PDB file of C-alpha atoms in Angstrom:
ATOM      1  CA  MET A  24      -9.580 -45.854 -12.346  1.00 53.00           C
ATOM      2  CA  ASN A  25     -11.157 -43.976 -14.878  1.00 57.00           C
ATOM      3  CA  LEU A  26     -10.875 -40.122 -14.599  1.00 59.00           C
ATOM      4  CA  ASP A  27     -13.106 -37.952 -16.546  1.00 66.00           C
ATOM      5  CA  VAL A  28     -11.794 -34.362 -17.059  1.00 64.00           C
ATOM      6  CA  ASN A  29     -15.328 -32.777 -17.125  1.00 69.00           C
ATOM      7  CA  ASN A  30     -15.952 -34.125 -13.597  1.00 77.00           C
ATOM      8  CA  LEU A  31     -12.564 -32.573 -12.588  1.00 83.00           C
ATOM      9  CA  MET A  32     -13.364 -29.087 -13.806  1.00 84.00           C
ATOM     10  CA  PRO A  33     -15.810 -27.963 -10.976  1.00 86.00           C
ATOM     11  CA  LEU A  34     -13.222 -29.146  -8.291  1.00 89.00           C
ATOM     12  CA  PHE A  35     -10.428 -27.470 -10.161  1.00 89.00           C
ATOM     13  CA  LEU A  36     -12.485 -24.158 -10.184  1.00 89.00           C
ATOM     14  CA  THR A  37     -13.439 -24.464  -6.554  1.00 91.00           C
ATOM     15  CA  VAL A  38      -9.589 -24.870  -5.833  1.00 93.00           C
ATOM     16  CA  LEU A  39      -8.989 -22.073  -7.998  1.00 92.00           C
ATOM     17  CA  LYS A  40     -11.756 -19.718  -6.395  1.00 92.00           C
ATOM     18  CA  ILE A  41     -10.222 -20.558  -3.031  1.00 94.00           C
ATOM     19  CA  PHE A  42      -6.702 -19.701  -4.296  1.00 94.00           C
ATOM     20  CA  PHE A  43      -8.086 -16.315  -5.681  1.00 94.00           C
ATOM     21  CA  ILE A  44      -9.703 -15.534  -2.520  1.00 95.00           C
ATOM     22  CA  ALA A  45      -6.636 -16.250  -0.475  1.00 96.00           C
ATOM     23  CA  CYS A  46      -4.352 -14.226  -2.936  1.00 95.00           C
ATOM     24  CA  SER A  47      -6.725 -11.285  -2.861  1.00 95.00           C
ATOM     25  CA  LEU A  48      -6.940 -11.219   0.976  1.00 96.00           C
ATOM     26  CA  PHE A  49      -3.108 -11.245   1.100  1.00 96.00           C
ATOM     27  CA  TYR A  50      -2.947  -8.667  -1.548  1.00 96.00           C
ATOM     28  CA  LEU A  51      -5.289  -6.476   0.513  1.00 96.00           C
ATOM     29  CA  VAL A  52      -3.084  -6.827   3.542  1.00 96.00           C
ATOM     30  CA  PHE A  53      -0.186  -5.902   1.270  1.00 94.00           C
ATOM     31  CA  SER A  54      -1.933  -2.818   0.053  1.00 95.00           C
ATOM     32  CA  LEU A  55      -2.711  -1.852   3.581  1.00 95.00           C
ATOM     33  CA  ILE A  56       1.047  -2.037   4.152  1.00 93.00           C
ATOM     34  CA  VAL A  57       1.701   0.013   1.043  1.00 94.00           C
ATOM     35  CA  VAL A  58      -0.491   2.867   2.431  1.00 95.00           C
ATOM     36  CA  LYS A  59       1.145   2.723   5.832  1.00 93.00           C
ATOM     37  CA  GLN A  60       4.674   2.891   4.246  1.00 91.00           C
ATOM     38  CA  VAL A  61       3.833   5.739   1.708  1.00 93.00           C
ATOM     39  CA  THR A  62       2.397   7.719   4.685  1.00 93.00           C
ATOM     40  CA  SER A  63       5.520   7.035   6.661  1.00 90.00           C
ATOM     41  CA  MET A  64       7.916   7.839   3.578  1.00 91.00           C
ATOM     42  CA  THR A  65       5.892  11.171   2.963  1.00 92.00           C
ATOM     43  CA  LYS A  66       6.293  12.038   6.749  1.00 90.00           C
ATOM     44  CA  ASN A  67      10.148  11.581   6.540  1.00 89.00           C
ATOM     45  CA  VAL A  68      10.693  13.314   3.377  1.00 90.00           C
ATOM     46  CA  LYS A  69       8.391  16.224   2.387  1.00 89.00           C
ATOM     47  CA  ASP A  70       8.126  17.083  -1.199  1.00 88.00           C
ATOM     48  CA  LYS A  71       5.519  18.654  -3.667  1.00 86.00           C
ATOM     49  CA  PHE A  72       3.960  15.307  -4.868  1.00 89.00           C
ATOM     50  CA  ASN A  73       3.434  13.513  -1.584  1.00 92.00           C
ATOM     51  CA  SER A  74      -0.261  14.162  -1.427  1.00 93.00           C
ATOM     52  CA  ILE A  75      -0.599  12.624  -4.899  1.00 95.00           C
ATOM     53  CA  LEU A  76       1.400   9.419  -3.875  1.00 95.00           C
ATOM     54  CA  ILE A  77      -0.714   8.842  -0.762  1.00 96.00           C
ATOM     55  CA  SER A  78      -3.793   9.359  -2.886  1.00 96.00           C
ATOM     56  CA  PHE A  79      -2.457   6.683  -5.362  1.00 96.00           C
ATOM     57  CA  SER A  80      -1.689   4.361  -2.333  1.00 96.00           C
ATOM     58  CA  PHE A  81      -5.570   4.753  -1.178  1.00 97.00           C
ATOM     59  CA  ILE A  82      -6.960   4.180  -4.597  1.00 96.00           C
ATOM     60  CA  HIS A  83      -4.648   1.061  -4.929  1.00 96.00           C
ATOM     61  CA  LEU A  84      -6.119  -0.143  -1.207  1.00 97.00           C
ATOM     62  CA  ILE A  85      -9.605   0.529  -2.529  1.00 97.00           C
ATOM     63  CA  ALA A  86      -9.003  -1.517  -5.882  1.00 96.00           C
ATOM     64  CA  ALA A  87      -7.738  -4.370  -3.757  1.00 96.00           C
ATOM     65  CA  ALA A  88     -10.888  -4.420  -1.488  1.00 96.00           C
ATOM     66  CA  VAL A  89     -12.902  -4.218  -4.631  1.00 96.00           C
ATOM     67  CA  LEU A  90     -11.043  -7.221  -6.032  1.00 95.00           C
ATOM     68  CA  VAL A  91     -11.924  -9.166  -2.866  1.00 95.00           C
ATOM     69  CA  PHE A  92     -15.526  -8.422  -3.201  1.00 95.00           C
ATOM     70  CA  LEU A  93     -15.581  -9.220  -6.865  1.00 94.00           C
ATOM     71  CA  ILE A  94     -14.004 -12.428  -6.322  1.00 94.00           C
ATOM     72  CA  ILE A  95     -16.520 -13.467  -3.674  1.00 92.00           C
ATOM     73  CA  VAL A  96     -19.561 -12.146  -5.854  1.00 92.00           C
ATOM     74  CA  ILE A  97     -18.550 -13.152  -9.497  1.00 89.00           C
ATOM     75  CA  LEU A  98     -16.702 -16.590  -8.804  1.00 82.00           C
TER      76      LEU A  98
ATOM     77  CA  MET B  11     -40.467  77.151   4.009  1.00 51.00           C
ATOM     78  CA  ASN B  12     -39.911  73.626   5.550  1.00 56.00           C
ATOM     79  CA  ARG B  13     -41.979  71.004   4.188  1.00 55.00           C
ATOM     80  CA  SER B  14     -42.808  67.679   5.634  1.00 54.00           C
ATOM     81  CA  LYS B  15     -41.136  64.738   3.770  1.00 57.00           C
ATOM     82  CA  ASP B  16     -44.079  62.302   4.891  1.00 57.00           C
ATOM     83  CA  LEU B  17     -46.365  63.184   1.765  1.00 55.00           C
ATOM     84  CA  ASP B  18     -48.836  60.317   2.355  1.00 58.00           C
ATOM     85  CA  THR B  19     -50.123  61.633   5.640  1.00 58.00           C
ATOM     86  CA  ILE B  20     -49.768  65.354   5.414  1.00 57.00           C
ATOM     87  CA  ALA B  21     -51.457  67.728   2.763  1.00 58.00           C
ATOM     88  CA  PRO B  22     -49.187  69.939   0.971  1.00 56.00           C
ATOM     89  CA  ASP B  23     -50.310  73.046   2.725  1.00 59.00           C
ATOM     90  CA  ASP B  24     -50.533  71.771   6.367  1.00 58.00           C
ATOM     91  CA  PRO B  25     -48.268  73.677   8.396  1.00 58.00           C
ATOM     92  CA  ILE B  26     -45.227  71.798   9.742  1.00 56.00           C
ATOM     93  CA  THR B  27     -44.828  71.305  13.565  1.00 53.00           C
ATOM     94  CA  GLU B  28     -41.480  70.294  14.409  1.00 52.00           C
ATOM     95  CA  THR B  29     -41.252  67.509  16.926  1.00 50.00           C
ATOM     96  CA  THR B  30     -38.819  67.510  19.585  1.00 50.00           C
ATOM     97  CA  GLU B  31     -39.233  63.903  20.473  1.00 51.00           C
ATOM     98  CA  PRO B  32     -36.290  61.619  19.437  1.00 51.00           C
ATOM     99  CA  THR B  33     -36.876  59.551  16.511  1.00 50.00           C
ATOM    100  CA  ASN B  34     -35.479  56.320  15.450  1.00 53.00           C
ATOM    101  CA  ILE B  35     -32.991  57.364  13.059  1.00 52.00           C
ATOM    102  CA  LEU B  36     -30.252  55.042  12.525  1.00 54.00           C
ATOM    103  CA  ILE B  37     -27.205  57.144  13.061  1.00 53.00           C
ATOM    104  CA  GLU B  38     -24.239  55.878  11.095  1.00 56.00           C
ATOM    105  CA  GLU B  39     -21.466  55.251  13.570  1.00 59.00           C
ATOM    106  CA  PRO B  40     -18.156  56.252  12.482  1.00 56.00           C
ATOM    107  CA  PRO B  41     -16.309  53.368  10.959  1.00 56.00           C
ATOM    108  CA  LYS B  42     -14.420  51.453  13.516  1.00 56.00           C
ATOM    109  CA  GLU B  43     -10.779  51.312  12.832  1.00 58.00           C
ATOM    110  CA  PHE B  44      -9.786  47.798  12.422  1.00 53.00           C
ATOM    111  CA  PRO B  45      -6.826  46.786  14.366  1.00 54.00           C
ATOM    112  CA  LYS B  46      -3.770  47.017  12.287  1.00 55.00           C
ATOM    113  CA  ILE B  47      -2.255  43.549  11.758  1.00 52.00           C
ATOM    114  CA  ASN B  48       1.280  43.739  11.731  1.00 54.00           C
ATOM    115  CA  HIS B  49       2.146  41.429   8.618  1.00 50.00           C
ATOM    116  CA  PRO B  50       5.549  39.678   9.218  1.00 47.00           C
ATOM    117  CA  LYS B  51       7.988  41.456   7.055  1.00 48.00           C
ATOM    118  CA  LYS B  52       9.624  39.609   4.372  1.00 43.00           C
ATOM    119  CA  VAL B  53      12.848  38.222   5.744  1.00 42.00           C
ATOM    120  CA  LYS B  54      15.482  38.918   3.434  1.00 45.00           C
ATOM    121  CA  ILE B  55      18.030  36.168   3.533  1.00 48.00           C
ATOM    122  CA  PHE B  56      21.457  37.608   2.682  1.00 47.00           C
ATOM    123  CA  LYS B  57      23.596  34.990   1.295  1.00 60.00           C
ATOM    124  CA  SER B  58      27.300  35.182   2.126  1.00 68.00           C
ATOM    125  CA  LYS B  59      29.763  35.281  -0.681  1.00 69.00           C
ATOM    126  CA  SER B  60      30.429  31.563  -0.388  1.00 67.00           C
ATOM    127  CA  ASP B  61      26.789  30.633  -0.431  1.00 72.00           C
ATOM    128  CA  GLN B  62      26.162  32.741  -3.407  1.00 76.00           C
ATOM    129  CA  LYS B  63      29.221  31.132  -5.072  1.00 75.00           C
ATOM    130  CA  ILE B  64      27.652  27.602  -4.400  1.00 77.00           C
ATOM    131  CA  TYR B  65      24.337  28.730  -5.839  1.00 78.00           C
ATOM    132  CA  ASP B  66      26.259  30.174  -8.802  1.00 78.00           C
ATOM    133  CA  ILE B  67      27.862  26.740  -9.231  1.00 78.00           C
ATOM    134  CA  LEU B  68      24.499  24.741  -8.740  1.00 78.00           C
ATOM    135  CA  GLY B  69      22.455  27.109 -11.098  1.00 78.00           C
ATOM    136  CA  HIS B  70      18.604  27.067 -10.762  1.00 71.00           C
ATOM    137  CA  THR B  71      16.178  24.309 -10.938  1.00 69.00           C
ATOM    138  CA  LYS B  72      13.725  24.948 -13.927  1.00 64.00           C
ATOM    139  CA  SER B  73      11.286  22.074 -13.257  1.00 69.00           C
ATOM    140  CA  PRO B  74       9.480  20.806 -10.256  1.00 66.00           C
ATOM    141  CA  PHE B  75       9.929  17.403 -11.592  1.00 71.00           C
ATOM    142  CA  SER B  76      13.675  17.655 -11.927  1.00 80.00           C
ATOM    143  CA  ALA B  77      15.944  15.159  -9.981  1.00 84.00           C
ATOM    144  CA  PHE B  78      18.163  18.138  -9.123  1.00 87.00           C
ATOM    145  CA  LEU B  79      16.588  20.572  -6.823  1.00 86.00           C
ATOM    146  CA  VAL B  80      18.623  23.556  -5.933  1.00 88.00           C
ATOM    147  CA  ASN B  81      17.507  25.319  -2.778  1.00 83.00           C
ATOM    148  CA  PRO B  82      14.082  23.649  -2.835  1.00 85.00           C
ATOM    149  CA  LYS B  83      11.398  25.631  -1.034  1.00 81.00           C
ATOM    150  CA  ILE B  84       8.896  22.699  -0.360  1.00 83.00           C
ATOM    151  CA  PHE B  85      11.517  19.884   0.162  1.00 86.00           C
ATOM    152  CA  ASP B  86      12.242  18.933   3.484  1.00 88.00           C
ATOM    153  CA  PHE B  87      13.132  15.846   5.800  1.00 89.00           C
ATOM    154  CA  THR B  88      12.445  14.934   9.439  1.00 86.00           C
ATOM    155  CA  GLU B  89      15.906  14.931  10.659  1.00 86.00           C
ATOM    156  CA  ARG B  90      16.717  18.543   9.685  1.00 88.00           C
ATOM    157  CA  GLN B  91      18.164  20.548  12.427  1.00 86.00           C
ATOM    158  CA  ASP B  92      17.093  23.929  13.236  1.00 84.00           C
ATOM    159  CA  LYS B  93      18.701  26.673  11.087  1.00 83.00           C
ATOM    160  CA  GLU B  94      19.995  24.074   8.606  1.00 88.00           C
ATOM    161  CA  VAL B  95      19.389  25.107   5.094  1.00 89.00           C
ATOM    162  CA  ILE B  96      18.853  22.537   2.296  1.00 90.00           C
ATOM    163  CA  ILE B  97      21.108  23.628  -0.495  1.00 90.00           C
ATOM    164  CA  LEU B  98      20.635  20.751  -2.883  1.00 91.00           C
ATOM    165  CA  ALA B  99      18.359  17.711  -2.899  1.00 91.00           C
ATOM    166  CA  VAL B 100      19.330  15.175  -5.559  1.00 93.00           C
ATOM    167  CA  ARG B 101      17.468  12.047  -6.908  1.00 93.00           C
ATOM    168  CA  SER B 102      18.894   9.517  -9.392  1.00 93.00           C
ATOM    169  CA  HIS B 103      18.663  10.754 -12.999  1.00 93.00           C
ATOM    170  CA  TRP B 104      15.271  10.074 -14.358  1.00 92.00           C
ATOM    171  CA  ILE B 105      16.742   8.038 -17.192  1.00 93.00           C
ATOM    172  CA  VAL B 106      17.363   5.275 -14.606  1.00 93.00           C
ATOM    173  CA  ASN B 107      13.512   4.755 -14.591  1.00 94.00           C
ATOM    174  CA  LEU B 108      13.443   3.830 -18.165  1.00 95.00           C
ATOM    175  CA  LYS B 109      14.043   0.076 -17.326  1.00 95.00           C
ATOM    176  CA  TRP B 110      11.072  -0.538 -15.097  1.00 96.00           C
ATOM    177  CA  MET B 111       9.002   1.973 -17.276  1.00 97.00           C
ATOM    178  CA  PHE B 112       9.687  -0.279 -20.253  1.00 97.00           C
ATOM    179  CA  ILE B 113       8.995  -3.702 -18.187  1.00 97.00           C
ATOM    180  CA  THR B 114       5.584  -1.912 -16.946  1.00 97.00           C
ATOM    181  CA  VAL B 115       4.626  -1.303 -20.574  1.00 97.00           C
ATOM    182  CA  LEU B 116       5.384  -4.855 -21.630  1.00 97.00           C
ATOM    183  CA  MET B 117       3.379  -6.092 -18.523  1.00 97.00           C
ATOM    184  CA  LEU B 118       0.340  -4.176 -19.569  1.00 96.00           C
ATOM    185  CA  PHE B 119       0.109  -6.003 -22.942  1.00 95.00           C
ATOM    186  CA  VAL B 120       0.510  -9.475 -21.389  1.00 94.00           C
ATOM    187  CA  PRO B 121      -3.322  -9.959 -20.965  1.00 92.00           C
ATOM    188  CA  ASN B 122      -3.800  -9.333 -24.705  1.00 91.00           C
ATOM    189  CA  ILE B 123      -1.110 -11.643 -25.516  1.00 91.00           C
ATOM    190  CA  VAL B 124      -2.772 -14.258 -23.316  1.00 89.00           C
ATOM    191  CA  ASP B 125      -6.040 -13.672 -25.016  1.00 87.00           C
ATOM    192  CA  MET B 126      -4.670 -13.871 -28.291  1.00 88.00           C
ATOM    193  CA  LEU B 127      -3.044 -17.292 -27.520  1.00 86.00           C
ATOM    194  CA  ASP B 128      -6.317 -18.439 -25.876  1.00 83.00           C
ATOM    195  CA  THR B 129      -4.543 -19.802 -22.891  1.00 80.00           C
ATOM    196  CA  LEU B 130      -7.484 -18.849 -20.585  1.00 81.00           C
ATOM    197  CA  LYS B 131     -10.054 -19.927 -22.962  1.00 82.00           C
ATOM    198  CA  SER B 132     -10.967 -23.145 -20.903  1.00 84.00           C
ATOM    199  CA  LEU B 133     -11.894 -21.015 -17.838  1.00 86.00           C
ATOM    200  CA  PRO B 134     -15.344 -19.374 -17.434  1.00 89.00           C
ATOM    201  CA  ALA B 135     -15.532 -15.559 -18.179  1.00 89.00           C
ATOM    202  CA  GLY B 136     -15.645 -14.514 -14.587  1.00 91.00           C
ATOM    203  CA  TYR B 137     -12.237 -16.250 -13.827  1.00 92.00           C
ATOM    204  CA  GLN B 138     -10.585 -14.745 -17.104  1.00 91.00           C
ATOM    205  CA  PHE B 139     -11.978 -11.312 -15.851  1.00 92.00           C
ATOM    206  CA  ILE B 140     -10.433 -11.690 -12.302  1.00 93.00           C
ATOM    207  CA  THR B 141      -7.152 -12.820 -13.604  1.00 93.00           C
ATOM    208  CA  HIS B 142      -6.878  -9.763 -15.663  1.00 93.00           C
ATOM    209  CA  LEU B 143      -7.880  -7.763 -12.876  1.00 93.00           C
ATOM    210  CA  PHE B 144      -5.255  -9.146 -10.672  1.00 93.00           C
ATOM    211  CA  TRP B 145      -2.653  -8.812 -13.239  1.00 95.00           C
ATOM    212  CA  TYR B 146      -3.299  -5.076 -13.853  1.00 95.00           C
ATOM    213  CA  LEU B 147      -3.311  -4.475 -10.073  1.00 95.00           C
ATOM    214  CA  PHE B 148       0.040  -6.205  -9.774  1.00 94.00           C
ATOM    215  CA  THR B 149       1.468  -4.132 -12.757  1.00 96.00           C
ATOM    216  CA  PHE B 150       0.328  -0.936 -11.031  1.00 96.00           C
ATOM    217  CA  ILE B 151       1.873  -1.812  -7.740  1.00 95.00           C
ATOM    218  CA  TYR B 152       5.227  -3.000  -9.608  1.00 95.00           C
ATOM    219  CA  ALA B 153       5.327   0.361 -11.180  1.00 96.00           C
ATOM    220  CA  PHE B 154       4.290   2.355  -8.052  1.00 95.00           C
ATOM    221  CA  GLU B 155       6.943   0.594  -5.902  1.00 93.00           C
ATOM    222  CA  LYS B 156       9.674   1.296  -8.548  1.00 93.00           C
ATOM    223  CA  PHE B 157       8.494   4.842  -8.613  1.00 93.00           C
ATOM    224  CA  LEU B 158       8.600   5.249  -4.785  1.00 92.00           C
ATOM    225  CA  ASP B 159      12.068   3.785  -4.675  1.00 91.00           C
ATOM    226  CA  TRP B 160      13.277   6.319  -6.920  1.00 92.00           C
ATOM    227  CA  TYR B 161      11.430   9.241  -5.467  1.00 91.00           C
ATOM    228  CA  PHE B 162      12.330   8.648  -1.731  1.00 91.00           C
ATOM    229  CA  ASP B 163      15.824   7.774  -2.451  1.00 92.00           C
ATOM    230  CA  VAL B 164      17.129  11.248  -1.902  1.00 92.00           C
ATOM    231  CA  TYR B 165      20.648  12.775  -1.325  1.00 94.00           C
ATOM    232  CA  ILE B 166      20.762  16.035   0.538  1.00 93.00           C
ATOM    233  CA  LEU B 167      23.330  18.631   0.701  1.00 92.00           C
ATOM    234  CA  THR B 168      22.791  21.269   3.592  1.00 91.00           C
ATOM    235  CA  ASN B 169      24.853  24.007   4.680  1.00 89.00           C
ATOM    236  CA  LYS B 170      26.024  21.518   7.659  1.00 89.00           C
ATOM    237  CA  ARG B 171      26.063  18.191   6.215  1.00 90.00           C
ATOM    238  CA  LEU B 172      25.345  15.337   3.627  1.00 91.00           C
ATOM    239  CA  VAL B 173      22.338  13.113   3.932  1.00 92.00           C
ATOM    240  CA  ASP B 174      21.642   9.979   2.238  1.00 92.00           C
ATOM    241  CA  ILE B 175      18.110   8.792   2.675  1.00 91.00           C
ATOM    242  CA  LYS B 176      16.912   5.402   1.279  1.00 89.00           C
ATOM    243  CA  PHE B 177      13.904   3.177   1.654  1.00 87.00           C
ATOM    244  CA  ASN B 178      14.514  -0.453   0.692  1.00 80.00           C
ATOM    245  CA  ASN B 179      11.581  -2.527  -0.535  1.00 72.00           C
ATOM    246  CA  LEU B 180       9.100   0.149   1.066  1.00 66.00           C
ATOM    247  CA  ILE B 181       9.917  -1.379   4.504  1.00 73.00           C
ATOM    248  CA  ASN B 182      13.607  -0.535   5.649  1.00 81.00           C
ATOM    249  CA  LYS B 183      14.767   3.024   6.042  1.00 84.00           C
ATOM    250  CA  HIS B 184      18.418   3.650   5.557  1.00 87.00           C
ATOM    251  CA  PHE B 185      19.645   7.021   6.869  1.00 89.00           C
ATOM    252  CA  ALA B 186      23.373   8.115   6.733  1.00 89.00           C
ATOM    253  CA  GLU B 187      24.853  11.331   7.087  1.00 89.00           C
ATOM    254  CA  ALA B 188      28.278  13.121   7.273  1.00 89.00           C
ATOM    255  CA  ASP B 189      29.192  16.483   8.543  1.00 90.00           C
ATOM    256  CA  ILE B 190      30.941  18.869   5.801  1.00 89.00           C
ATOM    257  CA  GLY B 191      33.813  19.147   8.358  1.00 88.00           C
ATOM    258  CA  VAL B 192      34.584  15.321   8.258  1.00 90.00           C
ATOM    259  CA  ILE B 193      34.778  15.060   4.404  1.00 89.00           C
ATOM    260  CA  GLN B 194      38.048  13.928   3.360  1.00 89.00           C
ATOM    261  CA  ASP B 195      37.878  13.205  -0.134  1.00 90.00           C
ATOM    262  CA  VAL B 196      35.411  13.607  -2.975  1.00 91.00           C
ATOM    263  CA  SER B 197      35.476  12.014  -6.450  1.00 92.00           C
ATOM    264  CA  SER B 198      33.014  11.194  -9.159  1.00 91.00           C
ATOM    265  CA  SER B 199      32.633   8.792 -12.253  1.00 92.00           C
ATOM    266  CA  VAL B 200      30.551   9.074 -15.299  1.00 93.00           C
ATOM    267  CA  ARG B 201      30.312   5.914 -17.020  1.00 90.00           C
ATOM    268  CA  GLY B 202      28.626   4.518 -20.227  1.00 90.00           C
ATOM    269  CA  VAL B 203      27.063   6.237 -23.102  1.00 92.00           C
ATOM    270  CA  LEU B 204      23.853   7.231 -21.344  1.00 91.00           C
ATOM    271  CA  GLY B 205      25.923   8.677 -18.546  1.00 91.00           C
ATOM    272  CA  THR B 206      28.007  10.743 -20.771  1.00 93.00           C
ATOM    273  CA  PHE B 207      25.065  11.734 -22.925  1.00 92.00           C
ATOM    274  CA  PHE B 208      22.848  12.821 -20.079  1.00 92.00           C
ATOM    275  CA  ASN B 209      25.670  13.839 -17.802  1.00 91.00           C
ATOM    276  CA  PHE B 210      24.877  11.725 -14.833  1.00 93.00           C
ATOM    277  CA  GLY B 211      27.281   9.613 -12.822  1.00 94.00           C
ATOM    278  CA  THR B 212      28.239   8.535  -9.195  1.00 94.00           C
ATOM    279  CA  VAL B 213      29.792  10.748  -6.419  1.00 94.00           C
ATOM    280  CA  LEU B 214      31.921   8.979  -3.830  1.00 93.00           C
ATOM    281  CA  ILE B 215      32.475  11.105  -0.689  1.00 92.00           C
ATOM    282  CA  GLN B 216      34.998   9.671   1.782  1.00 91.00           C
ATOM    283  CA  THR B 217      34.599  10.858   5.359  1.00 89.00           C
ATOM    284  CA  ALA B 218      36.577  10.498   8.578  1.00 87.00           C
ATOM    285  CA  SER B 219      33.375   9.578  10.575  1.00 81.00           C
ATOM    286  CA  GLU B 220      32.144   6.180  11.362  1.00 80.00           C
ATOM    287  CA  ILE B 221      30.337   5.897   7.992  1.00 78.00           C
ATOM    288  CA  ASN B 222      33.301   5.721   5.695  1.00 85.00           C
ATOM    289  CA  GLN B 223      31.821   6.755   2.482  1.00 88.00           C
ATOM    290  CA  ILE B 224      28.660   8.185   1.170  1.00 90.00           C
ATOM    291  CA  ILE B 225      27.615   7.244  -2.323  1.00 92.00           C
ATOM    292  CA  PHE B 226      25.338   9.497  -4.426  1.00 92.00           C
ATOM    293  CA  LYS B 227      24.433   6.927  -7.208  1.00 92.00           C
ATOM    294  CA  ASN B 228      23.454   8.151 -10.718  1.00 93.00           C
ATOM    295  CA  VAL B 229      23.083  11.515  -9.869  1.00 93.00           C
ATOM    296  CA  PRO B 230      22.847  14.353 -12.489  1.00 93.00           C
ATOM    297  CA  ASN B 231      25.627  16.912 -12.830  1.00 91.00           C
ATOM    298  CA  PRO B 232      28.180  15.188 -10.720  1.00 92.00           C
ATOM    299  CA  GLU B 233      30.812  17.802 -11.242  1.00 92.00           C
ATOM    300  CA  LYS B 234      28.570  20.559 -10.051  1.00 91.00           C
ATOM    301  CA  ILE B 235      27.964  18.623  -6.677  1.00 92.00           C
ATOM    302  CA  ILE B 236      31.772  18.146  -6.299  1.00 92.00           C
ATOM    303  CA  LYS B 237      32.349  21.816  -6.747  1.00 91.00           C
ATOM    304  CA  ALA B 238      29.683  22.718  -4.365  1.00 90.00           C
ATOM    305  CA  ILE B 239      30.961  20.254  -1.599  1.00 90.00           C
ATOM    306  CA  GLN B 240      34.396  21.670  -2.262  1.00 89.00           C
ATOM    307  CA  GLU B 241      33.086  25.242  -1.837  1.00 88.00           C
ATOM    308  CA  LEU B 242      31.284  24.269   1.434  1.00 88.00           C
ATOM    309  CA  ARG B 243      34.403  22.727   2.816  1.00 86.00           C
ATOM    310  CA  ASN B 244      36.333  25.959   2.065  1.00 83.00           C
ATOM    311  CA  ALA B 245      33.624  28.127   3.564  1.00 77.00           C
ATOM    312  CA  PRO B 246      34.803  30.058   6.428  1.00 70.00           C
ATOM    313  CA  ASN B 247      32.285  28.642   8.857  1.00 67.00           C
ATOM    314  CA  CYS B 248      33.236  25.111   8.210  1.00 64.00           C
ATOM    315  CA  THR B 249      35.406  23.557  10.952  1.00 57.00           C
ATOM    316  CA  PRO B 250      37.392  20.654   9.882  1.00 57.00           C
ATOM    317  CA  LYS B 251      37.138  17.538  11.985  1.00 56.00           C
ATOM    318  CA  GLY B 252      39.063  14.296  12.210  1.00 48.00           C
ATOM    319  CA  GLY B 253      41.419  14.695   9.367  1.00 43.00           C
ATOM    320  CA  GLU B 254      43.244  16.923   7.180  1.00 40.00           C
ATOM    321  CA  LEU B 255      41.459  18.689   4.330  1.00 38.00           C
TER     322      LEU B 255
END
């Protein structure tokens, strides 16, 4: 059986795209957990910079959502 | 001679007739006295001699970024009881963060190295861009998680007890406490060049309670912490429980 690398490339890219989408969705869920945990931590221990940490976790969540969007649009 | 003030309708020589009808003159009411607000008087906290001695031992916190917070005003924790005063809140020395900071900086350069080696060149530009984006997000969350690990790993000394709050992997919370009265033995160790140079080490507190020991890891000024604990143990309001002091 003669395998041509050029013919395999689209298949590889499709598999890669599915892989990226799956990973980014997992990452989105993970970033949601991070937000939840940071909020919970800041409730337990109150300090000066808690609000900054919560903002960072939300920025991270937004970035994860943007990543999912970009993967769907660009790839 | 009285003259009219309304110069548009009355000639200067017209006699003035005084009207007895009431005019719409706004009479300024005397200013109402605002109700006095009883501002709460500043409560002066009179520290006892033993308290003052403890604060003398611990000194003052100069920076809000410090890992050694003496009598912090903003710091608090959920399990704090009423009338429980936080004397000291300690985190591990900032120097322990250098390792993950260094790794983070290295991680930031990985995409550049990959580009230089042309590893992803066979992939379309969009895939390369997404891979880089993914990597930078991963780098961010690595650093953020490490920072949170350090920031929320707190050892607290109050006027009643010792508290150890720890969060493992952002998911598990560990809380340990020991009353000042059940503390049996306190020891510390400063190890290595960095520990000696930056004056940080481990404080081991043996207790007579269910939790045998509480360990303050890599805390700055361990000798000050030991002295403060000893002073708290010797305080007149401290009642020893479950063992000789």
